Short mmCIF file of C-alpha atoms in Angstrom, two decimals:
data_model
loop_
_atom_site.label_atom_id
_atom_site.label_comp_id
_atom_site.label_asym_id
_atom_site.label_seq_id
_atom_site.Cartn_x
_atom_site.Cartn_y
_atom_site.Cartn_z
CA UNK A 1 88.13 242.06 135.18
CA UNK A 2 88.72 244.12 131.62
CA UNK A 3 87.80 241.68 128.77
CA UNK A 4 91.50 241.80 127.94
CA UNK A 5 92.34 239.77 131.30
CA UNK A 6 89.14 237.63 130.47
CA UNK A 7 90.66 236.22 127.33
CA UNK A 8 93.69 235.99 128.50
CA UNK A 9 92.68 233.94 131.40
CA UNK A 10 89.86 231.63 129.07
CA UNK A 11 93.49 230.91 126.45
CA UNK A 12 95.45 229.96 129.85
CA UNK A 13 92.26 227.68 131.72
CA UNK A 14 91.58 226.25 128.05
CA UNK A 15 94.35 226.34 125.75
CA UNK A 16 94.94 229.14 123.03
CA UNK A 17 93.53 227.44 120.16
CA UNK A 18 89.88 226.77 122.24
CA UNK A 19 89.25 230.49 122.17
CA UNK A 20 88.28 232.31 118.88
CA UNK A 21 87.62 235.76 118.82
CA UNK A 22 88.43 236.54 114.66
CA UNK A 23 85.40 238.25 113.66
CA UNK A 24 84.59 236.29 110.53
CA UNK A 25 85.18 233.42 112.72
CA UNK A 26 82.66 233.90 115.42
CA UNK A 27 80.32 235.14 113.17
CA UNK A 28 79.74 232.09 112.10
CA UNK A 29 78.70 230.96 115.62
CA UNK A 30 76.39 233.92 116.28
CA UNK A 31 73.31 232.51 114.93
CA UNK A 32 71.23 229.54 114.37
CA UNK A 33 68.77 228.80 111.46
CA UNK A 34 66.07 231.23 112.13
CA UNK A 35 66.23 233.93 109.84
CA UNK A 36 63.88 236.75 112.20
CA UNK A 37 65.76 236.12 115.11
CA UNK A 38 68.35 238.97 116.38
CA UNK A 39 71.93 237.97 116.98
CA UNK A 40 74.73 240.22 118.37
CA UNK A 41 78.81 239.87 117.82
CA UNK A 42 80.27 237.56 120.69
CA UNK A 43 83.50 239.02 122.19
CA UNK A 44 84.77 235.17 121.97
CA UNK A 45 83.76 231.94 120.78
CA UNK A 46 85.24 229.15 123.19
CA UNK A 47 85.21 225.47 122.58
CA UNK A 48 86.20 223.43 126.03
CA UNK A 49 86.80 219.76 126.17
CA UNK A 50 85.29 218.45 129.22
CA UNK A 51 83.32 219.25 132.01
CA UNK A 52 86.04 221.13 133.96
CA UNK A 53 86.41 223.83 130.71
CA UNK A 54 82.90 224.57 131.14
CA UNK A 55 83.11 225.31 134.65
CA UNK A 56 86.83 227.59 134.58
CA UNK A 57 84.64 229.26 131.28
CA UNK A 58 81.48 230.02 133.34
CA UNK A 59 83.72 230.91 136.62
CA UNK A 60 85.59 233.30 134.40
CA UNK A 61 82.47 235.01 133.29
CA UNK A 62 80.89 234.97 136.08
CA UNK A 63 83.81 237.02 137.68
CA UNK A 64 83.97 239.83 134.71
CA UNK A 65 79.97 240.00 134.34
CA UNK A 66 80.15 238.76 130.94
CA UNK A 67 77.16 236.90 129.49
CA UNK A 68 77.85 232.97 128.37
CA UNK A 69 75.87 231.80 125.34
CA UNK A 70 75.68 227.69 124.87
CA UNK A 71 75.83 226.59 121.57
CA UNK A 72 75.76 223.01 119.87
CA UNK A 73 75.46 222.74 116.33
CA UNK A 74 73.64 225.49 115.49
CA UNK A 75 70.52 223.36 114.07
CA UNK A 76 67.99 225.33 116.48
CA UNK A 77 64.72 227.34 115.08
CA UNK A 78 64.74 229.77 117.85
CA UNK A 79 67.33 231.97 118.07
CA UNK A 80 67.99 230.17 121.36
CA UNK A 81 71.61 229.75 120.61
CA UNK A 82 72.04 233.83 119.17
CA UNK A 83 75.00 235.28 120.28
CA UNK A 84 74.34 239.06 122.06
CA UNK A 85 76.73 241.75 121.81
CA UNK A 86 80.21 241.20 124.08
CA UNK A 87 78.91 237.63 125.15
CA UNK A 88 80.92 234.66 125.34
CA UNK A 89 79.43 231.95 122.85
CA UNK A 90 79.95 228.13 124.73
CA UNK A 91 80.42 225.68 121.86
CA UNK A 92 79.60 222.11 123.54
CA UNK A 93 80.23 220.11 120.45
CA UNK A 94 83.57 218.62 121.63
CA UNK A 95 81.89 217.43 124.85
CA UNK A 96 81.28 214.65 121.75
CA UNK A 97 81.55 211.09 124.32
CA UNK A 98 79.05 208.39 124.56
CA UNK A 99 80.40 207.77 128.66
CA UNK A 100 78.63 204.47 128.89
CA UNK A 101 75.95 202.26 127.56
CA UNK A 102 74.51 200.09 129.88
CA UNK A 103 72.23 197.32 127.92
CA UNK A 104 71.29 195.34 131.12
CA UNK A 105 69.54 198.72 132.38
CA UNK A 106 68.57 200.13 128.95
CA UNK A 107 70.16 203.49 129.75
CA UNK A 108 73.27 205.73 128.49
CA UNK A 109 75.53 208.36 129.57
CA UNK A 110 76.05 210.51 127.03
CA UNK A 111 78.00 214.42 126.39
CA UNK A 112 75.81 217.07 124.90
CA UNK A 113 78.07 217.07 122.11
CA UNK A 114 77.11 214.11 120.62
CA UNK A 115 75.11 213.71 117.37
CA UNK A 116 71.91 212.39 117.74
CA UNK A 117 71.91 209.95 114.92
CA UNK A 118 75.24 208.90 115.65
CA UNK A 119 74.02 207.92 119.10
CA UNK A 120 70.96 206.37 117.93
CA UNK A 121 73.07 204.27 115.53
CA UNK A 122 75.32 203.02 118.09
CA UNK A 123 73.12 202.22 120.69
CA UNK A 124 71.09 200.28 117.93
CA UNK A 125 74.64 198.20 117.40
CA UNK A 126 72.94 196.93 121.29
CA UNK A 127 69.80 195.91 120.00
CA UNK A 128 68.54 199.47 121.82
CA UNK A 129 66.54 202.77 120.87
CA UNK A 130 67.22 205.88 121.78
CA UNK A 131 63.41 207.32 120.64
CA UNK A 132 63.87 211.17 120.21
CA UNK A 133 64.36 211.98 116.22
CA UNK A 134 64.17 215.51 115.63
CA UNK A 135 64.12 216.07 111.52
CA UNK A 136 67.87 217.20 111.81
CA UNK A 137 68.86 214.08 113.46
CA UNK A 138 71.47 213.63 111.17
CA UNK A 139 73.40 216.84 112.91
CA UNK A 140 71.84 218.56 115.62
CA UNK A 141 73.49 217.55 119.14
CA UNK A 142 72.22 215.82 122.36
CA UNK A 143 72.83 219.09 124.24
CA UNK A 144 70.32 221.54 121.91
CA UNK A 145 67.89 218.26 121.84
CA UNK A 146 67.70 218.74 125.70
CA UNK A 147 68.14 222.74 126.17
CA UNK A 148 64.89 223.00 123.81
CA UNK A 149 63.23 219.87 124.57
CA UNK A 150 63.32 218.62 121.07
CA UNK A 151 60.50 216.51 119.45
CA UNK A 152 60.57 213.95 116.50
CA UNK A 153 58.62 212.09 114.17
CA UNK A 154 58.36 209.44 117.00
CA UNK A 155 56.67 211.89 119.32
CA UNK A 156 53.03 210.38 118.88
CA UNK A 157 54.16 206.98 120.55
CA UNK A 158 57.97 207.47 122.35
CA UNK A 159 57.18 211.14 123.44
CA UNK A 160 59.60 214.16 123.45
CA UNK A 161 63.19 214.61 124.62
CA UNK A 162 62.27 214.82 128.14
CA UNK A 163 60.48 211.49 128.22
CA UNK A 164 64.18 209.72 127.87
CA UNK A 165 65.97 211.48 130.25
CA UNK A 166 66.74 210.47 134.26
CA UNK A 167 69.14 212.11 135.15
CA UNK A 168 71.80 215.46 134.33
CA UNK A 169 74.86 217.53 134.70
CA UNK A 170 74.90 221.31 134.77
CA UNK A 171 76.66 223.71 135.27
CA UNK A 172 75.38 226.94 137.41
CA UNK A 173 76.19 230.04 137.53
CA UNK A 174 78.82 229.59 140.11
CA UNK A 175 80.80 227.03 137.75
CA UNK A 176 79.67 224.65 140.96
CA UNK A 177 78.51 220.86 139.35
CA UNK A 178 74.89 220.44 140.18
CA UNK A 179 73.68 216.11 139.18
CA UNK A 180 70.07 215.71 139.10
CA UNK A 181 67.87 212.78 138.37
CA UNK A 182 68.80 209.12 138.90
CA UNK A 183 69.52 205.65 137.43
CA UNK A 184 66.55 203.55 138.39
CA UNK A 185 63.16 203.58 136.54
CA UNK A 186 61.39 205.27 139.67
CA UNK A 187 62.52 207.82 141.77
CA UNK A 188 60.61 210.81 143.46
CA UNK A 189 63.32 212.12 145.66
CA UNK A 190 63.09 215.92 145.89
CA UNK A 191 61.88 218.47 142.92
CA UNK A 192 62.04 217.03 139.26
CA UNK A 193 65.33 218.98 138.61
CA UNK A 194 66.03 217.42 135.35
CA UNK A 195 62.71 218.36 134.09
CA UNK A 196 63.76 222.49 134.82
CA UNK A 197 66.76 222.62 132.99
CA UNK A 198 65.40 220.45 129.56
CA UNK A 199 64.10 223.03 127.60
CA UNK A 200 65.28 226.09 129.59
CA UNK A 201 67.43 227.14 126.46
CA UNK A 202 70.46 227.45 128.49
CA UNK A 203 69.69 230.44 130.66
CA UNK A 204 69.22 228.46 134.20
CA UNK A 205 72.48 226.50 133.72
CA UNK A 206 75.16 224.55 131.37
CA UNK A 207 74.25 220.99 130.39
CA UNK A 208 77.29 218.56 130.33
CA UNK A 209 76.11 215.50 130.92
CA UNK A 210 73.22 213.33 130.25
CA UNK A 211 71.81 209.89 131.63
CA UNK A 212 69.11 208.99 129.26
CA UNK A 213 67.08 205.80 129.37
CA UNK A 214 66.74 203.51 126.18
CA UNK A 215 64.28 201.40 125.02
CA UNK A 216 64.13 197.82 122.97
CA UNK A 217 65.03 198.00 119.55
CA UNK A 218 61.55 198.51 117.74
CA UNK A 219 60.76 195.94 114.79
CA UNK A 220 61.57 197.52 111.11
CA UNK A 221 58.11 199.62 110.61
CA UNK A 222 55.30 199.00 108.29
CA UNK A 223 54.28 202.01 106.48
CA UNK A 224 51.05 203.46 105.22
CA UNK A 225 50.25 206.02 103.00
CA UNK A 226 46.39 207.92 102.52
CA UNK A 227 45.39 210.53 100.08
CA UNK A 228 42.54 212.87 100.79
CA UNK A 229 40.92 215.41 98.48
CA UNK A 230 40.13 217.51 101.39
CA UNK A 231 41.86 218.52 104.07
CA UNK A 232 39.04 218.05 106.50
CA UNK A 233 38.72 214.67 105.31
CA UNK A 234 42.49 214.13 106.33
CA UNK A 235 41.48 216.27 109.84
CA UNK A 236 38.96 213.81 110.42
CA UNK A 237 40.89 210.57 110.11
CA UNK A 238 43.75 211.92 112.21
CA UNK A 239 41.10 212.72 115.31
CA UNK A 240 39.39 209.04 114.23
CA UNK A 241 43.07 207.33 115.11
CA UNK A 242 43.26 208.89 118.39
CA UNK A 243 39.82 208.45 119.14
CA UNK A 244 39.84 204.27 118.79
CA UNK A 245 43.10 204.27 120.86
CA UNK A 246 45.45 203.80 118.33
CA UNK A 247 49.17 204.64 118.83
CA UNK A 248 51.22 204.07 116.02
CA UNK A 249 54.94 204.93 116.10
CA UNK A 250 54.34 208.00 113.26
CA UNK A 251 51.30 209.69 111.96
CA UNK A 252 52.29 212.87 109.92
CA UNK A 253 50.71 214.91 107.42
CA UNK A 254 51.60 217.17 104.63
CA UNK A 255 49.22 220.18 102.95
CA UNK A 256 49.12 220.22 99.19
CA UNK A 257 52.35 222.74 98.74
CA UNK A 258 54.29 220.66 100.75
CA UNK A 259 53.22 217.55 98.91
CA UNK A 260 53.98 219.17 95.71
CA UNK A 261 57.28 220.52 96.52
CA UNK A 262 58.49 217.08 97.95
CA UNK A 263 57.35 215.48 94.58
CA UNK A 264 59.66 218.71 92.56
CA UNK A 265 62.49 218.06 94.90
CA UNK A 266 62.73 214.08 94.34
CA UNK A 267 61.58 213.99 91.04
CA UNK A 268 58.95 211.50 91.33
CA UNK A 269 55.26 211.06 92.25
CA UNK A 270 53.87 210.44 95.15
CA UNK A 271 50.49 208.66 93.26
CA UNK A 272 48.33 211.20 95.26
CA UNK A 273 46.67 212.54 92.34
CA UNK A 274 46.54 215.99 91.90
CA UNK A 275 43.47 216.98 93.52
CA UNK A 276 45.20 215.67 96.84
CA UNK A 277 44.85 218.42 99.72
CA UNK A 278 46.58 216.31 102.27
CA UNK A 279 48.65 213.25 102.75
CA UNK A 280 48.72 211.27 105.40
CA UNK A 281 52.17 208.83 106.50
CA UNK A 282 51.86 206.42 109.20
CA UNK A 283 54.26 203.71 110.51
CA UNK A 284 53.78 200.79 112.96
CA UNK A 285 57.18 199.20 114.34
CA UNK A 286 55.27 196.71 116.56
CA UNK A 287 56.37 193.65 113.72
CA UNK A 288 55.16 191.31 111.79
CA UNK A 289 51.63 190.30 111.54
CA UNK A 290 50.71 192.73 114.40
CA UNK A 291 52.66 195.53 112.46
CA UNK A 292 50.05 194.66 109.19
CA UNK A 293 46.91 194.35 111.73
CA UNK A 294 47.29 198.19 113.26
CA UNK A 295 47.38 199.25 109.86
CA UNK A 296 44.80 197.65 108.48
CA UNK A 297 42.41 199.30 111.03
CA UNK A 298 44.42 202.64 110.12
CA UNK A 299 43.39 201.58 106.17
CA UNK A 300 39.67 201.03 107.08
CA UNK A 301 39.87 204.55 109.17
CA UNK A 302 41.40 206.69 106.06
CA UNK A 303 38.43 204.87 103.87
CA UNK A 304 35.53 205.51 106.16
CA UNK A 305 36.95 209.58 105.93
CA UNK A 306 36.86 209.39 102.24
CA UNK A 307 40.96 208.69 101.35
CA UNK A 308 41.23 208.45 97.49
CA UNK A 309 44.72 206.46 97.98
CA UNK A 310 45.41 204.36 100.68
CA UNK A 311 48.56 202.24 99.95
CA UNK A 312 50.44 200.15 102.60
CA UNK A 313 53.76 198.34 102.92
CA UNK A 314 55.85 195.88 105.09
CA UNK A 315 58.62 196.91 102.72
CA UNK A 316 61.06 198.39 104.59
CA UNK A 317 63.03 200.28 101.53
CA UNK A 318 59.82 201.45 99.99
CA UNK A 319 58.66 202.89 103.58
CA UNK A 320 61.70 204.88 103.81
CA UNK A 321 61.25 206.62 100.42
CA UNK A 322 57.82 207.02 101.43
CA UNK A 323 58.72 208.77 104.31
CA UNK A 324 61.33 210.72 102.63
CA UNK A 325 58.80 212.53 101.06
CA UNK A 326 57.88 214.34 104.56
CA UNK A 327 61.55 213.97 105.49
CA UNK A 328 62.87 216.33 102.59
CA UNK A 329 59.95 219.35 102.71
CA UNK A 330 62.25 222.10 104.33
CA UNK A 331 65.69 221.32 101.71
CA UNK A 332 62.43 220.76 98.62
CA UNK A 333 61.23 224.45 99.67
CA UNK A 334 64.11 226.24 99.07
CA UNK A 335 63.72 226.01 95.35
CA UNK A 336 61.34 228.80 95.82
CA UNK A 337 63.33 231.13 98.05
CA UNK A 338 64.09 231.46 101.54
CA UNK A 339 62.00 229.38 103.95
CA UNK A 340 60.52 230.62 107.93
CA UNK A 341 59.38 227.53 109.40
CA UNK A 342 56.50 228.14 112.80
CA UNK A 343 55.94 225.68 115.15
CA UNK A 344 52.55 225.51 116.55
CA UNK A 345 50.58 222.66 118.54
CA UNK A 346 46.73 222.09 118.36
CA UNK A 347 44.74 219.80 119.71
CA UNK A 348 44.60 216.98 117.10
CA UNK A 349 41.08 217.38 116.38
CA UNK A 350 41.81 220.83 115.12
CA UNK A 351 44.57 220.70 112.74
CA UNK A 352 42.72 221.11 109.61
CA UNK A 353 41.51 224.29 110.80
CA UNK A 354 45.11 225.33 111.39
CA UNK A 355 45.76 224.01 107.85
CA UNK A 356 42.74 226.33 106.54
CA UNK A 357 43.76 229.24 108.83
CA UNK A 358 47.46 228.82 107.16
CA UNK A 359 45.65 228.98 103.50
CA UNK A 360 43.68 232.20 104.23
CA UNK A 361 47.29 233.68 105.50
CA UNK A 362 48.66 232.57 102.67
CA UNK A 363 46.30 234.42 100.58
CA UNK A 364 46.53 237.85 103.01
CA UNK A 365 50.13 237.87 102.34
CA UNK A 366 50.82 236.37 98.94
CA UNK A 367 53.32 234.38 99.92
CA UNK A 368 53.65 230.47 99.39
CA UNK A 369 52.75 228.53 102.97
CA UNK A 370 53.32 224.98 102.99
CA UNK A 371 52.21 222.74 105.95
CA UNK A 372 53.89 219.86 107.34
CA UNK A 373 53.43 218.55 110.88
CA UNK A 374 53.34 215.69 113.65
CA UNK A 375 49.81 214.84 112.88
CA UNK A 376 49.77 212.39 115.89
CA UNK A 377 50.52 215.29 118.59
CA UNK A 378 48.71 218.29 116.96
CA UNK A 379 52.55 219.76 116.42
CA UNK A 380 52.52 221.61 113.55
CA UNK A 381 55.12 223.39 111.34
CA UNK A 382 53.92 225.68 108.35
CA UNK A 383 56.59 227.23 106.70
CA UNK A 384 56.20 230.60 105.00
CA UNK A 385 58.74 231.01 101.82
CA UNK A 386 59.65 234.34 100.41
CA UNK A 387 62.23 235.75 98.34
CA UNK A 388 65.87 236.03 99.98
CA UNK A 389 66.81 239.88 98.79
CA UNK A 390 63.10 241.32 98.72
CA UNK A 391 62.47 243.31 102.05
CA UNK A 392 58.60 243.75 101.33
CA UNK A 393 57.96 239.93 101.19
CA UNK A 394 60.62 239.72 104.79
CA UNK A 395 57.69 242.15 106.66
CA UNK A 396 54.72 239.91 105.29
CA UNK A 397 56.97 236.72 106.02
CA UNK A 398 57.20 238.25 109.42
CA UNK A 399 53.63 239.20 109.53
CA UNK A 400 52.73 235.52 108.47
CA UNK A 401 54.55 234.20 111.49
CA UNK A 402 52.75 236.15 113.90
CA UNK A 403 49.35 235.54 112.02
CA UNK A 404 50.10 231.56 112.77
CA UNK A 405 50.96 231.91 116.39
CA UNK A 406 47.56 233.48 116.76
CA UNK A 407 45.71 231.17 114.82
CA UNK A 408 47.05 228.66 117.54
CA UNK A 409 46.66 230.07 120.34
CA UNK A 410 43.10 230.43 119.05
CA UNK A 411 42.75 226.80 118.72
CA UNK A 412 43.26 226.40 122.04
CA UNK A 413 46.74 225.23 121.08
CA UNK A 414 50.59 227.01 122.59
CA UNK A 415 53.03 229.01 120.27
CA UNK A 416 56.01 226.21 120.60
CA UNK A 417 55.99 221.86 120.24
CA UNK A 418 59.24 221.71 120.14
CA UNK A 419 60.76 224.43 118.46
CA UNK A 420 61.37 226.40 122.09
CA UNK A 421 60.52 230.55 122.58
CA UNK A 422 64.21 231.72 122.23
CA UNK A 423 64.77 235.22 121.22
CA UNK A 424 61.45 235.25 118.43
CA UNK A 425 58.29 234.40 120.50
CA UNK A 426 59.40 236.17 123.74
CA UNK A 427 56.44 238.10 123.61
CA UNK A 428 54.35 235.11 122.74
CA UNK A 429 55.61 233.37 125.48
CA UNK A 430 54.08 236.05 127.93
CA UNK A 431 50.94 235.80 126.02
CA UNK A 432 50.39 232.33 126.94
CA UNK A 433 51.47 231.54 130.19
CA UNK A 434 50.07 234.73 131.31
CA UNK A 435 51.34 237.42 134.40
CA UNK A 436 51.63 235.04 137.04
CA UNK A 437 53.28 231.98 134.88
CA UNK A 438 56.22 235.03 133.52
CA UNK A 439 56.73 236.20 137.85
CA UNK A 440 57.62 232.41 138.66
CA UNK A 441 60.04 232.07 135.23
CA UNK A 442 61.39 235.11 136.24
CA UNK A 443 61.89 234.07 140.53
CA UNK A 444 63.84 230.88 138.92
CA UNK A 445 65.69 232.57 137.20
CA UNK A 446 66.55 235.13 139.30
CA UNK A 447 67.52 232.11 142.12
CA UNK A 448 69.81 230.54 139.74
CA UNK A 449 71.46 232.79 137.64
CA UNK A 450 71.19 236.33 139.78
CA UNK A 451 73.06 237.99 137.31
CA UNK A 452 71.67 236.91 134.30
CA UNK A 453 74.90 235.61 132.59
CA UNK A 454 72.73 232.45 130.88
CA UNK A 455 71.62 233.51 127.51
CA UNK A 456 70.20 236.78 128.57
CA UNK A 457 67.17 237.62 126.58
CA UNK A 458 66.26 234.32 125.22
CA UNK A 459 62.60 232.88 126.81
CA UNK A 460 61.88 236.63 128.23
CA UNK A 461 63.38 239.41 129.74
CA UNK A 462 64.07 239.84 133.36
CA UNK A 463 63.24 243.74 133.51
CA UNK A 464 59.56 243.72 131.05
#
């Protein structure tokens, strides 16, 4: 089939105005917001409306050999979602339905072209939680939560995307409808299907449905605040949480750049004193008294490690601008130029050596490297800054990135939380999962998509 007859037959299965093929038009869909990440120029962009679009778009492709790139919003740090040249970029964002909410079973149906906020918002209207909060909550979709597995704030106690989902629909390569998972809270029937295609960036089949389960509304959180005039001191408080079995519903921490760009950016101070290395944010949402008990005990931990500011509230306005401090890092670095954010986990009782490791890089380069991260899960997220239209401080930007990754992996830690491989840690990816870990990705693959149509190039490469 000549790509002529392809677009013709994608305008006639979907409707003329669902395919887009100006260039300055699908340029703006051949990307997402990782700046090192390659991107090619999409024969089409094509925006279906239900399931059935999905499959005629991937049957279509599938009969001209023509690669399909999904797509939701475009929020990913990847490149997972980077259009390659002559590729077909599937936009799910009008898949945009919440199917059903089902209170009595705590569990939703829900299209991946839903907002995540929006669907935590409205299952909240049912005294429910849907857990998973990545920082761009406010517009990433369902459908890039679950093709890279997204994290959260919440990690530390409600886990990552993967930890609310039974059950999906995909579409393979065939355009057949594959349903995995289940309703009920147990079910071991068969392989863990559901778990294979969350986080597989697209490139083992089309997500187009999701069953997800929900939890009971948490109580408003309780929020605590500690100041440390070392970052070890910080270190040691976060390993001194996990140690005495604490699980609060956020533990993050910020470096001293990010702490002082946050404060810049909201115009207002933090009262961490300016020989504060690291801050450290904490919420409970257990309620009430109980709430003000587990942090008390996180209090008396931060003192023990030598906090010069502890500070906690029940108020729930002054926790949020608290927490808007950590909230606003990425938007407050961009007063100093273009930012690269990593995304490397540790074990927890290493992340002030990561912090320290990010420091020394800083200096190597001479570029500004602020440090934010899920303190609670070891994820962390330094974020190199460098100017926008200066290609020397790109290469050491670059150079910074890789410098991080390796600092993890030293740790003992793996080059992705949450972030996913996508099209910039490809080689990373083999690094850590080694020879034998890239044959089985690769056999997968190769069962389910045998002619690499899904996202070729993103995770690995089926011929290195």
């Amino acid at each position: 089939m000549s790509t002529d007859a392809l677009l013709q037959r994608l305008r006639d299965e979907l409707g003329k105005e669902a395919v887009l093929t100006d260039a300055d038009v699908t340029a703006s869909y051949s990307r997402d917001m990782m700046p090192l990440a390659p991107s090619g120029k999409p024969l089409a962009v094509v925006l279906p409306a239900d399931t059935a679009g999905v499959q005629a778009v991937v049957k279509a492709c599938a009969e001209a050999k023509v690669p399909v790139v999904p797509r939701g919003a475009g929020s990913g740090l990847s490149g997972a979602a980077n259009a390659i040249d002559g590729c077909v970029v599937l936009v799910l964002t009008k898949l945009d339905e919440i199917v059903e909410i089902d209170p009595a079973n705590r569990l939703a149906v829900v299209q991946p072209g839903v907002v995540n906020l929006d669907f935590r918002n409205t299952v909240e209207k049912h005294g429910l939680f849907y857990p998973p909060d990545p920082s761009s909550y406010d517009w990433c979709t369902i459908g890039g939560n679950l093709s890279t597995n997204a994290g959260g704030l919440c990690c530390v106690k409600y886990g990552v995307t993967t930890d609310s989902v039974l059950g999906l629909e995909v579409v393979l390569a065939d355009g057949s409808l594959l349903k995995t998972g289940r309703r009920t809270v147990k079910g071991v029937a068969g392989y863990d299907l559901t778990k294979l295609f969350i986080g597989s960036e697209g490139t083992l089949g089309v997500i187009t449905q999701a069953t997800v389960a929900l939890r009971p509304l948490p109580q408003a959180p309780a929020t605590l605040v500690a100041g440390f005039s070392t970052t070890e001191a910080a270190g040691e408080a976060v390993a001194r949480v996990v140690r005495e079995g604490l699980v609060p519903s956020l533990l993050e921490i910020m470096d001293a750049a990010s702490i002082k760009a946050s404060e810049t950016y909201l115009k207002t101070d933090l009262g961490a004193g300016s020989d504060c290395q690291a801050l450290m944010l904490a919420q409970s949402d257990v309620g009430g008294e109980a709430a003000l008990r587990e942090l008390a005990v996180l209090e008396q931990i931060c003192a023990d490690c030598g906090a010069d500011l502890v500070y906690a509230t029940d108020d729930l306005e002054e926790g949020k601008m608290l927490l808007q401090a950590r909230r606003v890092v990425l938007t407050a670095l961009e007063s100093y130029g273009i930012w690269l954010t990593d995304d490397v986990s540790v074990p927890r009782t290493r992340i002030a050596e990561l912090i320290r490791g990010c420091e020394q890089v800083s200096e190597k380069v001479g570029l500004k490297i602020a440090v934010v991260g899920h303190a609670g899960d070891g994820n962390m997220h330094p974020t190199i800054v460098y100017a926008p239209d200066n290609e020397d401080e790109f290469v050491r930007a670059r150079q910074a990135f890789d410098d991080i990754l390796e600092i993890g992996l030293s740790l003992g830690g793996t080059v992705t939380g949450e972030h996913g491989v996508g099209k910039i840690k490809r080689d990373w990816l083999a690094r850590e999962i080694g020879p034998v870990g890239m044959r089985v990705h690769r056999q997968i693959k190769q069962a389910l998509d045998p002619e690499n149509l899904f996202n070729p190039g993103s995770m690995f490469s089926m011929t290195d």
